Coordinates of C-alpha atoms and ligand atoms in Angstrom, one line a residue:
X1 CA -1.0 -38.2 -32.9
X2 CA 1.5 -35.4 -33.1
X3 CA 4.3 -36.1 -30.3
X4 CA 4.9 -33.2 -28.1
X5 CA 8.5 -31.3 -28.3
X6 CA 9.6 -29.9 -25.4
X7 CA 10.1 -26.3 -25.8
X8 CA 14.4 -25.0 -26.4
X9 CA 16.0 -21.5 -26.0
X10 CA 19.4 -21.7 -26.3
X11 CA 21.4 -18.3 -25.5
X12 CA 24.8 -18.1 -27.8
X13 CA 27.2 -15.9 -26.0
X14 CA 29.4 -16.1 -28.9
X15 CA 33.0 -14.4 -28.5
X16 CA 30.8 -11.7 -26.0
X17 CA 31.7 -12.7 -22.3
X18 CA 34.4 -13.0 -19.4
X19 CA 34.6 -14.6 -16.3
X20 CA 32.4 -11.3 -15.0
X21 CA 30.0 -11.2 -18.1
X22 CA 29.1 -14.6 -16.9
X23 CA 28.9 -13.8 -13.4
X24 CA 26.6 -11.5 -14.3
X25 CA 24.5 -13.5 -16.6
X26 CA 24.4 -16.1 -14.0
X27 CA 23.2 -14.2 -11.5
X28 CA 19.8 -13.2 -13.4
X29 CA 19.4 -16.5 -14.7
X30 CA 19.7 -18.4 -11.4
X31 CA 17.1 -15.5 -9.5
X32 CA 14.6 -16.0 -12.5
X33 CA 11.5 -18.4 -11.8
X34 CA 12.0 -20.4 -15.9
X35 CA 9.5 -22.1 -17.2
X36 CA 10.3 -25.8 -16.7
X37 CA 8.5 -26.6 -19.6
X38 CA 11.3 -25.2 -21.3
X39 CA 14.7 -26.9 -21.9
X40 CA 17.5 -23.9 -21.8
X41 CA 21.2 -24.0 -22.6
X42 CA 23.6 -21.2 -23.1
X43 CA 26.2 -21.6 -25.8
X44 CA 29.5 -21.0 -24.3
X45 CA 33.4 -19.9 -25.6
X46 CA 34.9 -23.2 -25.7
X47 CA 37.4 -21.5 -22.5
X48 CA 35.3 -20.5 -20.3
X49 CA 33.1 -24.3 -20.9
X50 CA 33.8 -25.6 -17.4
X51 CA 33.3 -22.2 -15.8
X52 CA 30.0 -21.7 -17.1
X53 CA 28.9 -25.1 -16.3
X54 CA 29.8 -24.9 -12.5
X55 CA 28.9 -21.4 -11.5
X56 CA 25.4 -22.2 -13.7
X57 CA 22.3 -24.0 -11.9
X58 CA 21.7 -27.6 -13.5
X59 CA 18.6 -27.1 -15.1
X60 CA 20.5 -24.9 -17.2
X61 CA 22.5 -27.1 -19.9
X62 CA 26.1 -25.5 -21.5
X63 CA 26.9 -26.0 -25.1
X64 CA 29.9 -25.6 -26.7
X65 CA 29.4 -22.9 -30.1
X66 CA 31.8 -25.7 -32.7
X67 CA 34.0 -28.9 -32.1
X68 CA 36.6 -30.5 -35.1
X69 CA 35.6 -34.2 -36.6
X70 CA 37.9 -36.0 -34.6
X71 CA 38.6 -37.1 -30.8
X72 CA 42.1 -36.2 -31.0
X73 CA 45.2 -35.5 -32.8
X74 CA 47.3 -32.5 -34.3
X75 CA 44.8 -29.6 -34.8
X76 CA 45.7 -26.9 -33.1
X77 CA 43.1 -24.5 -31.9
X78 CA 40.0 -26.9 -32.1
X79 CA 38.4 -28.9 -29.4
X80 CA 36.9 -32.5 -29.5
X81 CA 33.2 -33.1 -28.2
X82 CA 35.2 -35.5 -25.8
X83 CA 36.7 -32.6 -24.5
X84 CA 33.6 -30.3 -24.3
X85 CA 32.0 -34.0 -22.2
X86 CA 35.1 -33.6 -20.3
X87 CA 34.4 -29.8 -19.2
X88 CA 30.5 -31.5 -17.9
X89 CA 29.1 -30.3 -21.0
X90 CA 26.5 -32.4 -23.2
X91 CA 25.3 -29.5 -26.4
X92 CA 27.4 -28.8 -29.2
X93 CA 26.4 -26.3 -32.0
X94 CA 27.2 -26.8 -35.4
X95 CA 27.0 -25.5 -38.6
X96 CA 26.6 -22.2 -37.1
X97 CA 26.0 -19.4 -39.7
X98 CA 28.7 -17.5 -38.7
X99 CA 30.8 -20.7 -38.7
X100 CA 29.5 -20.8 -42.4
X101 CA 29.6 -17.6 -43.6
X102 CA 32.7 -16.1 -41.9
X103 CA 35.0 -19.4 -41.4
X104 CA 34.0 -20.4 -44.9
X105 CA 33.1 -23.6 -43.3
X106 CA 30.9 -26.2 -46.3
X107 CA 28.7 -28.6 -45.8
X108 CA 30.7 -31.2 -46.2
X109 CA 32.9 -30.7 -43.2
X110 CA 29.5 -29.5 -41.1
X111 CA 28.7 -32.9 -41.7
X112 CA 31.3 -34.6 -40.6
X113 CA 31.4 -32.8 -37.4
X114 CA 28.0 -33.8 -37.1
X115 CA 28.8 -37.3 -37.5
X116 CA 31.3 -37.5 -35.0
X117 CA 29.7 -36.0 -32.2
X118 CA 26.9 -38.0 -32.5
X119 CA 29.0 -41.2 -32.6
X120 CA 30.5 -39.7 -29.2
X121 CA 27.4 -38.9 -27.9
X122 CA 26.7 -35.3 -27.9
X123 CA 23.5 -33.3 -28.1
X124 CA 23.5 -30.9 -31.2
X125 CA 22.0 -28.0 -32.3
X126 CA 22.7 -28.3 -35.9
X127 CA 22.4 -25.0 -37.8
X128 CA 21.0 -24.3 -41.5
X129 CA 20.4 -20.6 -42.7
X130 CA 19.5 -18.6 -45.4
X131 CA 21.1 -15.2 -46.8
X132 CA 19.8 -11.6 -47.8
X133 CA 20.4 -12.7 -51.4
X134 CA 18.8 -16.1 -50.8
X135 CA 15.5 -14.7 -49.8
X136 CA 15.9 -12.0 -52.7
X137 CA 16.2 -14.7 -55.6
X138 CA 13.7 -17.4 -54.1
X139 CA 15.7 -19.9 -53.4
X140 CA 15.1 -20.3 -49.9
X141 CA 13.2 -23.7 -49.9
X142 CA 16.2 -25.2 -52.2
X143 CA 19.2 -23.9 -50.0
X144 CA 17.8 -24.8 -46.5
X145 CA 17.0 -28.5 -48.5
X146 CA 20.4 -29.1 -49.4
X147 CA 21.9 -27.5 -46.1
X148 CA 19.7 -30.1 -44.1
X149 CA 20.4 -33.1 -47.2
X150 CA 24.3 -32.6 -45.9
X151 CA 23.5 -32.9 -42.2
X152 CA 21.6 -35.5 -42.2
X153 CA 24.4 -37.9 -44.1
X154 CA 25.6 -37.3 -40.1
X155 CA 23.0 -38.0 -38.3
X156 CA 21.7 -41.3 -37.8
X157 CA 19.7 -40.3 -33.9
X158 CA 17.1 -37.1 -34.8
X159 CA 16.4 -37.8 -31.1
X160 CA 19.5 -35.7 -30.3
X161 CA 19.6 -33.1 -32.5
X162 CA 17.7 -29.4 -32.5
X163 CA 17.4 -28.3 -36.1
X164 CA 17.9 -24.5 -35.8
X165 CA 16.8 -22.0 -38.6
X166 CA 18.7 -18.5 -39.1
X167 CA 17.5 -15.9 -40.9
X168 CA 20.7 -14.0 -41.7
X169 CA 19.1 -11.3 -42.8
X170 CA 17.3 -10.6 -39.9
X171 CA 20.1 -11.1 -37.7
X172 CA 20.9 -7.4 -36.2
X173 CA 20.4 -6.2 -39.6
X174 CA 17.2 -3.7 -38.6
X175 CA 14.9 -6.0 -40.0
X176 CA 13.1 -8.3 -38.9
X177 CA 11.3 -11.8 -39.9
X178 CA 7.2 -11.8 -39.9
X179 CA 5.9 -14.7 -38.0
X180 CA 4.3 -15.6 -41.7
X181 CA 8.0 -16.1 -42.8
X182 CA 9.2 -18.0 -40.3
X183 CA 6.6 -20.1 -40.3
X184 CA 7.1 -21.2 -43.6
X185 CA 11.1 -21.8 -43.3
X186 CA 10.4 -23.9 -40.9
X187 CA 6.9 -25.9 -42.3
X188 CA 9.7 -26.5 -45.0
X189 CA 12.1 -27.8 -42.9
X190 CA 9.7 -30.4 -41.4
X191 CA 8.5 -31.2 -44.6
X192 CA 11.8 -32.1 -45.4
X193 CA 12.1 -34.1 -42.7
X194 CA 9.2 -35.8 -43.7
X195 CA 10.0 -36.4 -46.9
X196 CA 13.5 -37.5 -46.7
X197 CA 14.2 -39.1 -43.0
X198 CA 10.7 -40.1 -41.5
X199 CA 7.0 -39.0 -40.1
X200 CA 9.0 -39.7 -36.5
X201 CA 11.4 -37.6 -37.5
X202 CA 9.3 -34.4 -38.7
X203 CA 6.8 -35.3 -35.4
X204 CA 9.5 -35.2 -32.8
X205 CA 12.7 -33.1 -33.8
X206 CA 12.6 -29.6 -32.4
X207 CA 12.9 -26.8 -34.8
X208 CA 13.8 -23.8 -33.2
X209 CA 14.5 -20.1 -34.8
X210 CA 17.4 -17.5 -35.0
X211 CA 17.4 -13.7 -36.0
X212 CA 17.4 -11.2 -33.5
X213 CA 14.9 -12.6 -31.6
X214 CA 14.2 -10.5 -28.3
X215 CA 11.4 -10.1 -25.3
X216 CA 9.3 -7.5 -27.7
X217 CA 9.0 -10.6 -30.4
X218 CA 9.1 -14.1 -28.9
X219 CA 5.7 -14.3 -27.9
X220 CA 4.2 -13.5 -31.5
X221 CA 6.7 -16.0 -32.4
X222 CA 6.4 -18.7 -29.7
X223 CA 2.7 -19.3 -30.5
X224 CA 3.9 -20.7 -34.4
X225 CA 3.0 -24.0 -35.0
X226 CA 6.0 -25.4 -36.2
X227 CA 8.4 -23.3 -34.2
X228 CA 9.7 -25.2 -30.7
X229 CA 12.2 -22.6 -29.3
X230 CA 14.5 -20.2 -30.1
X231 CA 18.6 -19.5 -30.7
X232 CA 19.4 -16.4 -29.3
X233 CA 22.6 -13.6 -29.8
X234 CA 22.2 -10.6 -28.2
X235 CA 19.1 -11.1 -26.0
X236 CA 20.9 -14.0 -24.1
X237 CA 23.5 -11.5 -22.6
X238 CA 20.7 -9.7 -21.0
X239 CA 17.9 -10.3 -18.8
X240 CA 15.4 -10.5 -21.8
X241 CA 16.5 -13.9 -21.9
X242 CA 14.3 -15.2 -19.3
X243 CA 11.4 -13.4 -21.1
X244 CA 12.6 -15.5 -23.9
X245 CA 12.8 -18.8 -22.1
X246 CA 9.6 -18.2 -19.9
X247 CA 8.0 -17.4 -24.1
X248 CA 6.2 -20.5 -24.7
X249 CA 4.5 -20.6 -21.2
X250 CA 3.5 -16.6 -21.5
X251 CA 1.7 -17.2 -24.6
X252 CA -0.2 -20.1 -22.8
X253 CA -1.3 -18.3 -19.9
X254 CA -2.6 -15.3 -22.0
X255 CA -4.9 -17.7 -24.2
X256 CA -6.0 -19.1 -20.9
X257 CA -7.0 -15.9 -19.2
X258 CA -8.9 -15.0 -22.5
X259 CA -11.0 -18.1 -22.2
X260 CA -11.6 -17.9 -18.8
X261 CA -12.8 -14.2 -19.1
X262 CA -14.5 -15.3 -22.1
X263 CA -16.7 -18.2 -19.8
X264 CA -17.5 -15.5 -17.1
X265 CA -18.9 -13.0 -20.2
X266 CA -19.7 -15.3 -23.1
X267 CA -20.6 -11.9 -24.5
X268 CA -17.9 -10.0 -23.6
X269 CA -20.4 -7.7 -21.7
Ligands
13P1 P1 20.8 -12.5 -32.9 O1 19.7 -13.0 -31.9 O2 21.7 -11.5 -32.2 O3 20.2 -12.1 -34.2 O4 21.8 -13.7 -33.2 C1 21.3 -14.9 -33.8 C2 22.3 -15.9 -33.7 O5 23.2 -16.1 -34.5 C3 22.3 -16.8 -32.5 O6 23.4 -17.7 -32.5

């Protein structure tokens, strides 16, 4: 039997809030009804960590957007996933595709982040993602394969980890992903999973999607068989997130109001 994976939206603020942009986004969040079905965590400017994590209910959970390979020592500017613990904080992302693509980050050092914040015990959304000129050339399948290849050298507990896909070309580009595409990134993802970790692995590990996903889109989205949640950019710094969130159970309630119209007028009459 095919285990059930809890719904995730996580919101990634990025380098887009203050103290008041948080207010804010707390305020809506907190007066929402979410879906508790749903597991939801904002990721959070490693700064502002323990601000976010005390002004924000806790059935909300706070990730930090990167953390360094190490617990300590002479790096200035990063921070250690025992600090981000120490701020009340259990998510980390990594591999994000801007950590990729603009910081030049590889694989290799992805991975060893990986490594040591599972060791210390963190949550992770670990991030793979494809380009414009991936996509054009075909390549997808191969890219995201050895993208996940190098994270899993890091990960020894799938239990902890959210596997998130990006498509970077449909991230506030003007164009965007058809359910069809993303449903096969991320049938190929759990294949992988399949194929190189284990059936457990590829039954139970959330794959969630990223690329300017928004209220218009999640539901068309949120009913894809492989797809357990969402990472979010610009929709999380505005209400639509709780449309977002709330996704999952929307798309639910509608199939259930069709079939219960449906009994009342087997004909439709
Ligand atoms: P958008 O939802 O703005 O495309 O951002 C995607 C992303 O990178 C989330 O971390």
């Amino acid at each position: 039997m095919v285990a059930q994976r809890k719904f995730f939206v996580i919101g990634n603020w990025k380098m887009n809030v203050d103290k008041s942009r948080i207010d804010s986004i707390v305020k809506f969040m907190s007066a929402a009804s979410l879906d508790s079905d749903t597991e939801a965590v904002v990721g959070c400017p490693s700064c502002y960590l323990s601000y976010a994590r005390q002004q924000l209910p806790s059935n909300i959970g706070v990730a930090a957007q990167n953390c360094y390979k190490v617990a300590r020592g002479n790096f200035s500017g990063e921070i250690s996933p025992a600090m981000i613990q120490d701020c009340g904080c259990e998510w980390v992302i990594l591999g994000h595709p801007e950590r990729r693509t603009v910081f030049s980050e590889p694989d290799e050092l992805i991975s060893e982040k990986v490594a040591h914040a599972q060791q210390a015990g963190m949550k992770i959304v670990a991030c793979v993602c494809e380009t414009k000129e991936d996509r054009e050339a075909g390549r997808t399948q191969e890219v995201l394969a050895a993208q996940m290849a190098s994270l899993a050298e890091g990960i020894s507990d799938w239990s902890r980890v959210v596997v998130a896909f990006e498509a970077l070309w449909a991230s506030n580009t003007g164009v965007l992903a058809t359910p069809d595409q993303v449903q096969e990134a991320l049938q190929q993802l759990r294949q992988w999973l399949h194929h190189n970790v284990s059936r457990q692995a590829a039954d139970t590990t959330r794959i969630i999607y990223a690329g300017s996903v928004s209220s218009t889109n999640c539901q068309e989205l949120a009913r894809l068989p492989d797809l357990d949640g969402f990472l979010v950019g610009s929709a999380a710094l505005k209400p639509d997130i709780v449309d977002i969130i709330n996704s999952r159970s929307s798309y639910v309630a509608k199939l259930v109001n069709l079939f219960s119209n449906l009994e009342t007028s087997p004909l439709g009459i």
